[in-house]
């Protein structure tokens, strides 16, 4: 891919399981150093890989790859963009970003089907364009939220399920989709503050290591992530066993707000 990009005339694209990004890391790092326009489509992005679980579960890979978003190239820009879209509509604009960006770009995609997120304005396609900002508000209760809930990828839909249950208890929630922390940090401070206000409890959900969201959640909240790997079962069973359900999000947030 790097050789093709250096030759010119094409935009190389590859696709494979996300866990195999481990083997690709040296070449990806060189692409970042040389400002090469290459696109990585990494699928099977979580423990939800069915019975391939023991060997194919990416857990630490997202945290590793996202470090390249924080590594500057010779132009002083982020050397790579890493996007983990939350639904089909976000994926459209993630692909558009990858095509238009003159640097390595990764799309981290799921194995399982994901329903489109609810559209607050009635136009989900239009709302999904905000993926270019790296992070944006998917849904918001009226007034100041009691908790800001954030995730990327398929976990955003799980937050939506949890928020519905919290709403019945009178808890005001704000849900953020943050497909790229790098792009989000490139926005003006005023925008970042308007989306992720200070002084409000934050709850992060990630199928990777909890540290994946630490830069966004910080010390004023909690992160439910994967501290280990290697369990083998259908993904719906694993969601239940590992606490990636709307019911469990509801319980964790209620406990966090009570504490």
PDB file of C-alpha atoms in Angstrom:
ATOM      1  CA  UNK A   1       0.000   0.000   0.000  1.00  0.00           C
ATOM      2  CA  UNK A   2       2.776   2.428   0.879  1.00  0.00           C
ATOM      3  CA  UNK A   3       4.564   1.709  -2.371  1.00  0.00           C
ATOM      4  CA  UNK A   4       1.386   2.243  -4.384  1.00  0.00           C
ATOM      5  CA  UNK A   5       0.732   5.557  -2.632  1.00  0.00           C
ATOM      6  CA  UNK A   6       4.301   6.721  -3.255  1.00  0.00           C
ATOM      7  CA  UNK A   7       3.993   5.808  -6.934  1.00  0.00           C
ATOM      8  CA  UNK A   8       0.805   7.882  -7.170  1.00  0.00           C
ATOM      9  CA  UNK A   9      -2.333   7.693  -9.244  1.00  0.00           C
ATOM     10  CA  UNK A  10      -4.298   5.529  -6.801  1.00  0.00           C
ATOM     11  CA  UNK A  11      -5.548   5.609  -3.221  1.00  0.00           C
ATOM     12  CA  UNK A  12      -4.709   2.178  -1.779  1.00  0.00           C
ATOM     13  CA  UNK A  13      -7.359   0.600   0.452  1.00  0.00           C
ATOM     14  CA  UNK A  14      -7.028  -2.608   2.439  1.00  0.00           C
ATOM     15  CA  UNK A  15      -9.439  -4.528   4.605  1.00  0.00           C
ATOM     16  CA  UNK A  16      -8.905  -7.106   7.343  1.00  0.00           C
ATOM     17  CA  UNK A  17      -9.813  -7.959  10.915  1.00  0.00           C
ATOM     18  CA  UNK A  18      -8.904  -5.148  13.314  1.00  0.00           C
ATOM     19  CA  UNK A  19      -6.857  -7.477  15.510  1.00  0.00           C
ATOM     20  CA  UNK A  20      -4.411  -7.881  12.613  1.00  0.00           C
ATOM     21  CA  UNK A  21      -3.507  -4.204  12.790  1.00  0.00           C
ATOM     22  CA  UNK A  22      -0.820  -5.487  15.175  1.00  0.00           C
ATOM     23  CA  UNK A  23       1.069  -6.970  12.224  1.00  0.00           C
ATOM     24  CA  UNK A  24       0.581  -3.816  10.156  1.00  0.00           C
ATOM     25  CA  UNK A  25       1.798  -1.307  12.742  1.00  0.00           C
ATOM     26  CA  UNK A  26       5.325  -0.706  11.328  1.00  0.00           C
ATOM     27  CA  UNK A  27       3.932  -0.019   7.831  1.00  0.00           C
ATOM     28  CA  UNK A  28       1.144   2.163   9.244  1.00  0.00           C
ATOM     29  CA  UNK A  29       3.715   4.163  11.196  1.00  0.00           C
ATOM     30  CA  UNK A  30       5.779   4.698   8.054  1.00  0.00           C
ATOM     31  CA  UNK A  31       2.680   5.828   6.166  1.00  0.00           C
ATOM     32  CA  UNK A  32       2.056   8.371   8.924  1.00  0.00           C
ATOM     33  CA  UNK A  33       5.650   9.591   8.731  1.00  0.00           C
ATOM     34  CA  UNK A  34       5.537   9.984   4.939  1.00  0.00           C
ATOM     35  CA  UNK A  35       2.045  11.618   4.806  1.00  0.00           C
ATOM     36  CA  UNK A  36       0.800   8.804   2.558  1.00  0.00           C
ATOM     37  CA  UNK A  37      -2.847   8.737   1.528  1.00  0.00           C
ATOM     38  CA  UNK A  38      -3.743   5.161   2.375  1.00  0.00           C
ATOM     39  CA  UNK A  39      -6.987   3.848   3.855  1.00  0.00           C
ATOM     40  CA  UNK A  40      -7.359   0.980   6.306  1.00  0.00           C
ATOM     41  CA  UNK A  41     -10.751  -0.682   6.691  1.00  0.00           C
ATOM     42  CA  UNK A  42     -10.491  -2.726   9.863  1.00  0.00           C
ATOM     43  CA  UNK A  43     -13.565  -4.790  10.695  1.00  0.00           C
ATOM     44  CA  UNK A  44     -14.566  -7.123  13.544  1.00  0.00           C
ATOM     45  CA  UNK A  45     -13.753  -4.266  15.899  1.00  0.00           C
ATOM     46  CA  UNK A  46     -14.606  -5.805  19.283  1.00  0.00           C
ATOM     47  CA  UNK A  47     -15.175  -8.948  21.309  1.00  0.00           C
ATOM     48  CA  UNK A  48     -18.315  -9.409  19.180  1.00  0.00           C
ATOM     49  CA  UNK A  49     -16.528 -11.711  16.736  1.00  0.00           C
ATOM     50  CA  UNK A  50     -18.570 -14.814  17.519  1.00  0.00           C
ATOM     51  CA  UNK A  51     -16.762 -18.041  18.239  1.00  0.00           C
ATOM     52  CA  UNK A  52     -13.417 -16.651  17.002  1.00  0.00           C
ATOM     53  CA  UNK A  53     -13.164 -14.932  20.387  1.00  0.00           C
ATOM     54  CA  UNK A  54      -9.974 -16.314  21.953  1.00  0.00           C
ATOM     55  CA  UNK A  55      -7.698 -15.269  19.081  1.00  0.00           C
ATOM     56  CA  UNK A  56      -9.507 -12.542  17.171  1.00  0.00           C
ATOM     57  CA  UNK A  57     -10.784 -10.178  19.865  1.00  0.00           C
ATOM     58  CA  UNK A  58      -9.263  -6.693  19.514  1.00  0.00           C
ATOM     59  CA  UNK A  59      -9.112  -5.149  22.971  1.00  0.00           C
ATOM     60  CA  UNK A  60      -5.894  -3.134  23.222  1.00  0.00           C
ATOM     61  CA  UNK A  61      -5.649  -2.460  19.468  1.00  0.00           C
ATOM     62  CA  UNK A  62      -7.876   0.626  19.409  1.00  0.00           C
ATOM     63  CA  UNK A  63      -5.872   2.362  22.140  1.00  0.00           C
ATOM     64  CA  UNK A  64      -2.651   1.545  20.269  1.00  0.00           C
ATOM     65  CA  UNK A  65      -3.813   2.788  16.876  1.00  0.00           C
ATOM     66  CA  UNK A  66      -5.362   5.947  18.315  1.00  0.00           C
ATOM     67  CA  UNK A  67      -1.953   6.961  19.655  1.00  0.00           C
ATOM     68  CA  UNK A  68      -1.044   7.789  16.053  1.00  0.00           C
ATOM     69  CA  UNK A  69      -3.772  10.452  16.103  1.00  0.00           C
ATOM     70  CA  UNK A  70      -1.712  12.239  18.738  1.00  0.00           C
ATOM     71  CA  UNK A  71       1.562  11.905  16.841  1.00  0.00           C
ATOM     72  CA  UNK A  72       2.267  14.974  14.699  1.00  0.00           C
ATOM     73  CA  UNK A  73       3.778  14.743  11.218  1.00  0.00           C
ATOM     74  CA  UNK A  74       6.314  17.177   9.727  1.00  0.00           C
ATOM     75  CA  UNK A  75       3.512  19.595   8.857  1.00  0.00           C
ATOM     76  CA  UNK A  76       2.491  19.799  12.507  1.00  0.00           C
ATOM     77  CA  UNK A  77      -0.791  18.004  11.842  1.00  0.00           C
ATOM     78  CA  UNK A  78      -2.087  14.753  13.246  1.00  0.00           C
ATOM     79  CA  UNK A  79      -0.260  12.025  11.388  1.00  0.00           C
ATOM     80  CA  UNK A  80      -3.330   9.831  11.095  1.00  0.00           C
ATOM     81  CA  UNK A  81      -7.118   9.927  11.434  1.00  0.00           C
ATOM     82  CA  UNK A  82      -8.879   7.047  13.178  1.00  0.00           C
ATOM     83  CA  UNK A  83     -12.668   6.879  12.816  1.00  0.00           C
ATOM     84  CA  UNK A  84     -14.966   4.365  14.508  1.00  0.00           C
ATOM     85  CA  UNK A  85     -18.453   5.224  13.214  1.00  0.00           C
ATOM     86  CA  UNK A  86     -21.567   4.407  15.226  1.00  0.00           C
ATOM     87  CA  UNK A  87     -23.977   3.515  12.412  1.00  0.00           C
ATOM     88  CA  UNK A  88     -24.362   3.306   8.638  1.00  0.00           C
ATOM     89  CA  UNK A  89     -24.917   7.047   8.250  1.00  0.00           C
ATOM     90  CA  UNK A  90     -21.716   7.900  10.119  1.00  0.00           C
ATOM     91  CA  UNK A  91     -19.873   5.329   8.024  1.00  0.00           C
ATOM     92  CA  UNK A  92     -20.815   7.213   4.849  1.00  0.00           C
ATOM     93  CA  UNK A  93     -19.110  10.367   6.111  1.00  0.00           C
ATOM     94  CA  UNK A  94     -16.211   8.421   7.582  1.00  0.00           C
ATOM     95  CA  UNK A  95     -15.537   7.077   4.100  1.00  0.00           C
ATOM     96  CA  UNK A  96     -15.905  10.573   2.608  1.00  0.00           C
ATOM     97  CA  UNK A  97     -13.360  11.867   5.147  1.00  0.00           C
ATOM     98  CA  UNK A  98     -10.969   9.042   4.313  1.00  0.00           C
ATOM     99  CA  UNK A  99     -11.145   9.785   0.588  1.00  0.00           C
ATOM    100  CA  UNK A 100     -10.650  13.526   1.037  1.00  0.00           C
ATOM    101  CA  UNK A 101      -7.918  13.420   3.678  1.00  0.00           C
ATOM    102  CA  UNK A 102      -4.343  13.522   2.445  1.00  0.00           C
ATOM    103  CA  UNK A 103      -2.979  11.271   5.176  1.00  0.00           C
ATOM    104  CA  UNK A 104      -3.457   7.731   6.490  1.00  0.00           C
ATOM    105  CA  UNK A 105      -7.025   7.154   7.632  1.00  0.00           C
ATOM    106  CA  UNK A 106      -8.512   4.163   9.427  1.00  0.00           C
ATOM    107  CA  UNK A 107     -12.146   3.101   9.513  1.00  0.00           C
ATOM    108  CA  UNK A 108     -12.837   0.733  12.407  1.00  0.00           C
ATOM    109  CA  UNK A 109     -16.055  -1.132  11.670  1.00  0.00           C
ATOM    110  CA  UNK A 110     -18.191  -3.756  13.380  1.00  0.00           C
ATOM    111  CA  UNK A 111     -18.899  -7.371  12.499  1.00  0.00           C
ATOM    112  CA  UNK A 112     -22.514  -7.358  13.653  1.00  0.00           C
ATOM    113  CA  UNK A 113     -25.448  -5.365  12.307  1.00  0.00           C
ATOM    114  CA  UNK A 114     -26.063  -2.008  14.006  1.00  0.00           C
ATOM    115  CA  UNK A 115     -29.282  -0.031  13.876  1.00  0.00           C
ATOM    116  CA  UNK A 116     -29.048   3.616  12.872  1.00  0.00           C
ATOM    117  CA  UNK A 117     -29.057   6.010  15.809  1.00  0.00           C
ATOM    118  CA  UNK A 118     -32.226   8.029  16.473  1.00  0.00           C
ATOM    119  CA  UNK A 119     -32.437  11.330  14.651  1.00  0.00           C
ATOM    120  CA  UNK A 120     -33.258  14.247  16.935  1.00  0.00           C
ATOM    121  CA  UNK A 121     -33.952  16.464  13.920  1.00  0.00           C
ATOM    122  CA  UNK A 122     -35.682  13.758  11.913  1.00  0.00           C
ATOM    123  CA  UNK A 123     -32.777  13.623   9.445  1.00  0.00           C
ATOM    124  CA  UNK A 124     -30.147  11.138  10.582  1.00  0.00           C
ATOM    125  CA  UNK A 125     -28.062  11.531   7.420  1.00  0.00           C
ATOM    126  CA  UNK A 126     -27.686  15.265   8.032  1.00  0.00           C
ATOM    127  CA  UNK A 127     -26.806  14.784  11.707  1.00  0.00           C
ATOM    128  CA  UNK A 128     -24.173  12.172  10.866  1.00  0.00           C
ATOM    129  CA  UNK A 129     -22.190  14.773   8.887  1.00  0.00           C
ATOM    130  CA  UNK A 130     -20.947  16.039  12.233  1.00  0.00           C
ATOM    131  CA  UNK A 131     -18.575  13.072  12.343  1.00  0.00           C
ATOM    132  CA  UNK A 132     -16.089  15.420  10.654  1.00  0.00           C
ATOM    133  CA  UNK A 133     -15.868  17.255  13.993  1.00  0.00           C
ATOM    134  CA  UNK A 134     -14.691  14.084  15.689  1.00  0.00           C
ATOM    135  CA  UNK A 135     -17.459  14.180  18.300  1.00  0.00           C
ATOM    136  CA  UNK A 136     -20.978  15.540  18.519  1.00  0.00           C
ATOM    137  CA  UNK A 137     -24.261  15.348  20.428  1.00  0.00           C
ATOM    138  CA  UNK A 138     -26.530  12.496  19.343  1.00  0.00           C
ATOM    139  CA  UNK A 139     -29.328  13.171  21.819  1.00  0.00           C
ATOM    140  CA  UNK A 140     -29.871  15.615  24.648  1.00  0.00           C
ATOM    141  CA  UNK A 141     -32.425  16.030  27.416  1.00  0.00           C
ATOM    142  CA  UNK A 142     -33.924  19.439  28.049  1.00  0.00           C
ATOM    143  CA  UNK A 143     -31.941  21.533  30.497  1.00  0.00           C
ATOM    144  CA  UNK A 144     -28.536  20.806  31.975  1.00  0.00           C
ATOM    145  CA  UNK A 145     -27.761  17.086  31.790  1.00  0.00           C
ATOM    146  CA  UNK A 146     -27.089  15.072  34.931  1.00  0.00           C
ATOM    147  CA  UNK A 147     -24.617  12.910  33.021  1.00  0.00           C
ATOM    148  CA  UNK A 148     -22.818  13.003  29.686  1.00  0.00           C
ATOM    149  CA  UNK A 149     -22.564   9.524  28.167  1.00  0.00           C
ATOM    150  CA  UNK A 150     -20.042   8.963  25.396  1.00  0.00           C
ATOM    151  CA  UNK A 151     -18.753   6.194  23.176  1.00  0.00           C
ATOM    152  CA  UNK A 152     -17.801   5.340  19.619  1.00  0.00           C
ATOM    153  CA  UNK A 153     -18.924   2.562  17.299  1.00  0.00           C
ATOM    154  CA  UNK A 154     -21.654   0.133  18.280  1.00  0.00           C
ATOM    155  CA  UNK A 155     -21.471   1.127  21.945  1.00  0.00           C
ATOM    156  CA  UNK A 156     -23.264   4.409  21.155  1.00  0.00           C
ATOM    157  CA  UNK A 157     -26.458   2.473  20.412  1.00  0.00           C
ATOM    158  CA  UNK A 158     -26.110   0.734  23.780  1.00  0.00           C
ATOM    159  CA  UNK A 159     -25.920   4.135  25.481  1.00  0.00           C
ATOM    160  CA  UNK A 160     -29.152   5.102  23.731  1.00  0.00           C
ATOM    161  CA  UNK A 161     -30.842   2.038  25.230  1.00  0.00           C
ATOM    162  CA  UNK A 162     -29.524   2.888  28.683  1.00  0.00           C
ATOM    163  CA  UNK A 163     -30.618   6.517  28.376  1.00  0.00           C
ATOM    164  CA  UNK A 164     -34.200   5.453  27.671  1.00  0.00           C
ATOM    165  CA  UNK A 165     -34.273   3.622  30.987  1.00  0.00           C
ATOM    166  CA  UNK A 166     -32.606   6.518  32.836  1.00  0.00           C
ATOM    167  CA  UNK A 167     -35.167   8.934  31.388  1.00  0.00           C
ATOM    168  CA  UNK A 168     -37.959   6.997  33.101  1.00  0.00           C
ATOM    169  CA  UNK A 169     -36.215   7.727  36.422  1.00  0.00           C
ATOM    170  CA  UNK A 170     -35.966  11.420  35.617  1.00  0.00           C
ATOM    171  CA  UNK A 171     -32.244  11.357  34.856  1.00  0.00           C
ATOM    172  CA  UNK A 172     -31.265  13.924  32.221  1.00  0.00           C
ATOM    173  CA  UNK A 173     -28.734  12.517  29.787  1.00  0.00           C
ATOM    174  CA  UNK A 174     -26.615  13.740  26.908  1.00  0.00           C
ATOM    175  CA  UNK A 175     -25.223  11.135  24.503  1.00  0.00           C
ATOM    176  CA  UNK A 176     -22.111  11.802  22.446  1.00  0.00           C
ATOM    177  CA  UNK A 177     -20.702   9.890  19.525  1.00  0.00           C
ATOM    178  CA  UNK A 178     -16.946  10.437  19.436  1.00  0.00           C
ATOM    179  CA  UNK A 179     -15.587   8.499  16.451  1.00  0.00           C
ATOM    180  CA  UNK A 180     -12.273  10.410  16.485  1.00  0.00           C
ATOM    181  CA  UNK A 181     -10.809  12.040  19.579  1.00  0.00           C
ATOM    182  CA  UNK A 182      -8.100  13.532  17.377  1.00  0.00           C
ATOM    183  CA  UNK A 183     -10.539  15.405  15.140  1.00  0.00           C
ATOM    184  CA  UNK A 184     -12.554  16.422  18.207  1.00  0.00           C
ATOM    185  CA  UNK A 185      -9.482  17.956  19.836  1.00  0.00           C
ATOM    186  CA  UNK A 186      -8.816  19.874  16.615  1.00  0.00           C
ATOM    187  CA  UNK A 187     -12.071  21.806  17.054  1.00  0.00           C
ATOM    188  CA  UNK A 188     -12.186  25.199  18.746  1.00  0.00           C
ATOM    189  CA  UNK A 189     -12.264  25.131  22.529  1.00  0.00           C
ATOM    190  CA  UNK A 190     -15.740  26.669  22.528  1.00  0.00           C
ATOM    191  CA  UNK A 191     -17.154  23.795  20.510  1.00  0.00           C
ATOM    192  CA  UNK A 192     -15.481  21.176  22.674  1.00  0.00           C
ATOM    193  CA  UNK A 193     -16.881  22.827  25.811  1.00  0.00           C
ATOM    194  CA  UNK A 194     -20.384  23.052  24.309  1.00  0.00           C
ATOM    195  CA  UNK A 195     -20.376  19.319  23.553  1.00  0.00           C
ATOM    196  CA  UNK A 196     -18.460  18.065  26.580  1.00  0.00           C
ATOM    197  CA  UNK A 197     -19.082  20.587  29.379  1.00  0.00           C
ATOM    198  CA  UNK A 198     -16.947  20.633  32.489  1.00  0.00           C
ATOM    199  CA  UNK A 199     -18.361  19.942  35.923  1.00  0.00           C
ATOM    200  CA  UNK A 200     -20.846  17.284  34.764  1.00  0.00           C
ATOM    201  CA  UNK A 201     -20.398  13.586  35.444  1.00  0.00           C
ATOM    202  CA  UNK A 202     -19.241  11.562  32.453  1.00  0.00           C
ATOM    203  CA  UNK A 203     -19.788   7.907  31.617  1.00  0.00           C
ATOM    204  CA  UNK A 204     -17.813   6.170  28.882  1.00  0.00           C
ATOM    205  CA  UNK A 205     -18.536   2.820  27.254  1.00  0.00           C
ATOM    206  CA  UNK A 206     -15.929   1.041  25.153  1.00  0.00           C
ATOM    207  CA  UNK A 207     -15.353  -2.505  23.953  1.00  0.00           C
ATOM    208  CA  UNK A 208     -11.628  -1.786  24.201  1.00  0.00           C
ATOM    209  CA  UNK A 209      -9.421  -1.070  27.179  1.00  0.00           C
ATOM    210  CA  UNK A 210     -10.947   1.596  29.466  1.00  0.00           C
ATOM    211  CA  UNK A 211      -7.921   3.820  28.805  1.00  0.00           C
ATOM    212  CA  UNK A 212      -9.244   4.243  25.239  1.00  0.00           C
ATOM    213  CA  UNK A 213     -11.725   6.843  26.557  1.00  0.00           C
ATOM    214  CA  UNK A 214      -9.698   8.216  29.445  1.00  0.00           C
ATOM    215  CA  UNK A 215      -8.742  11.394  27.584  1.00  0.00           C
ATOM    216  CA  UNK A 216     -12.434  12.239  27.154  1.00  0.00           C
ATOM    217  CA  UNK A 217     -13.916  11.025  30.437  1.00  0.00           C
ATOM    218  CA  UNK A 218     -11.051  12.094  32.693  1.00  0.00           C
ATOM    219  CA  UNK A 219     -11.375  11.880  36.464  1.00  0.00           C
ATOM    220  CA  UNK A 220     -14.942  13.185  36.610  1.00  0.00           C
ATOM    221  CA  UNK A 221     -16.647   9.943  35.716  1.00  0.00           C
ATOM    222  CA  UNK A 222     -16.370   6.244  35.027  1.00  0.00           C
ATOM    223  CA  UNK A 223     -15.556   4.032  32.060  1.00  0.00           C
ATOM    224  CA  UNK A 224     -16.928   0.573  31.446  1.00  0.00           C
ATOM    225  CA  UNK A 225     -14.547  -1.261  29.150  1.00  0.00           C
ATOM    226  CA  UNK A 226     -12.789  -4.568  28.620  1.00  0.00           C
ATOM    227  CA  UNK A 227     -10.004  -5.353  31.105  1.00  0.00           C
ATOM    228  CA  UNK A 228      -9.282  -8.706  29.442  1.00  0.00           C
ATOM    229  CA  UNK A 229     -10.007 -10.846  26.394  1.00  0.00           C
ATOM    230  CA  UNK A 230     -10.431 -14.381  25.134  1.00  0.00           C
ATOM    231  CA  UNK A 231     -14.055 -15.296  25.869  1.00  0.00           C
ATOM    232  CA  UNK A 232     -15.700 -17.318  23.108  1.00  0.00           C
ATOM    233  CA  UNK A 233     -19.458 -17.176  22.549  1.00  0.00           C
ATOM    234  CA  UNK A 234     -22.066 -15.575  20.273  1.00  0.00           C
ATOM    235  CA  UNK A 235     -21.866 -11.800  20.654  1.00  0.00           C
ATOM    236  CA  UNK A 236     -25.319 -11.408  22.213  1.00  0.00           C
ATOM    237  CA  UNK A 237     -24.285 -13.812  24.970  1.00  0.00           C
ATOM    238  CA  UNK A 238     -21.061 -11.880  25.518  1.00  0.00           C
ATOM    239  CA  UNK A 239     -22.946  -8.571  25.649  1.00  0.00           C
ATOM    240  CA  UNK A 240     -24.995  -9.960  28.520  1.00  0.00           C
ATOM    241  CA  UNK A 241     -22.100 -11.590  30.342  1.00  0.00           C
ATOM    242  CA  UNK A 242     -19.733  -8.637  29.976  1.00  0.00           C
ATOM    243  CA  UNK A 243     -22.223  -5.885  30.768  1.00  0.00           C
ATOM    244  CA  UNK A 244     -22.654  -4.257  27.368  1.00  0.00           C
ATOM    245  CA  UNK A 245     -26.416  -3.830  27.544  1.00  0.00           C
ATOM    246  CA  UNK A 246     -28.785  -0.946  28.119  1.00  0.00           C
ATOM    247  CA  UNK A 247     -29.808  -2.475  31.458  1.00  0.00           C
ATOM    248  CA  UNK A 248     -26.229  -2.581  32.706  1.00  0.00           C
ATOM    249  CA  UNK A 249     -25.515   0.959  31.506  1.00  0.00           C
ATOM    250  CA  UNK A 250     -28.590   2.064  33.453  1.00  0.00           C
ATOM    251  CA  UNK A 251     -27.336   0.382  36.637  1.00  0.00           C
ATOM    252  CA  UNK A 252     -23.777   1.704  36.306  1.00  0.00           C
ATOM    253  CA  UNK A 253     -24.879   5.291  35.706  1.00  0.00           C
ATOM    254  CA  UNK A 254     -27.388   5.214  38.554  1.00  0.00           C
ATOM    255  CA  UNK A 255     -24.696   3.939  40.918  1.00  0.00           C
ATOM    256  CA  UNK A 256     -22.200   6.560  39.689  1.00  0.00           C
ATOM    257  CA  UNK A 257     -24.657   9.423  40.223  1.00  0.00           C
ATOM    258  CA  UNK A 258     -25.585   8.107  43.664  1.00  0.00           C
ATOM    259  CA  UNK A 259     -21.945   7.881  44.714  1.00  0.00           C
TER     260      UNK A 259
END
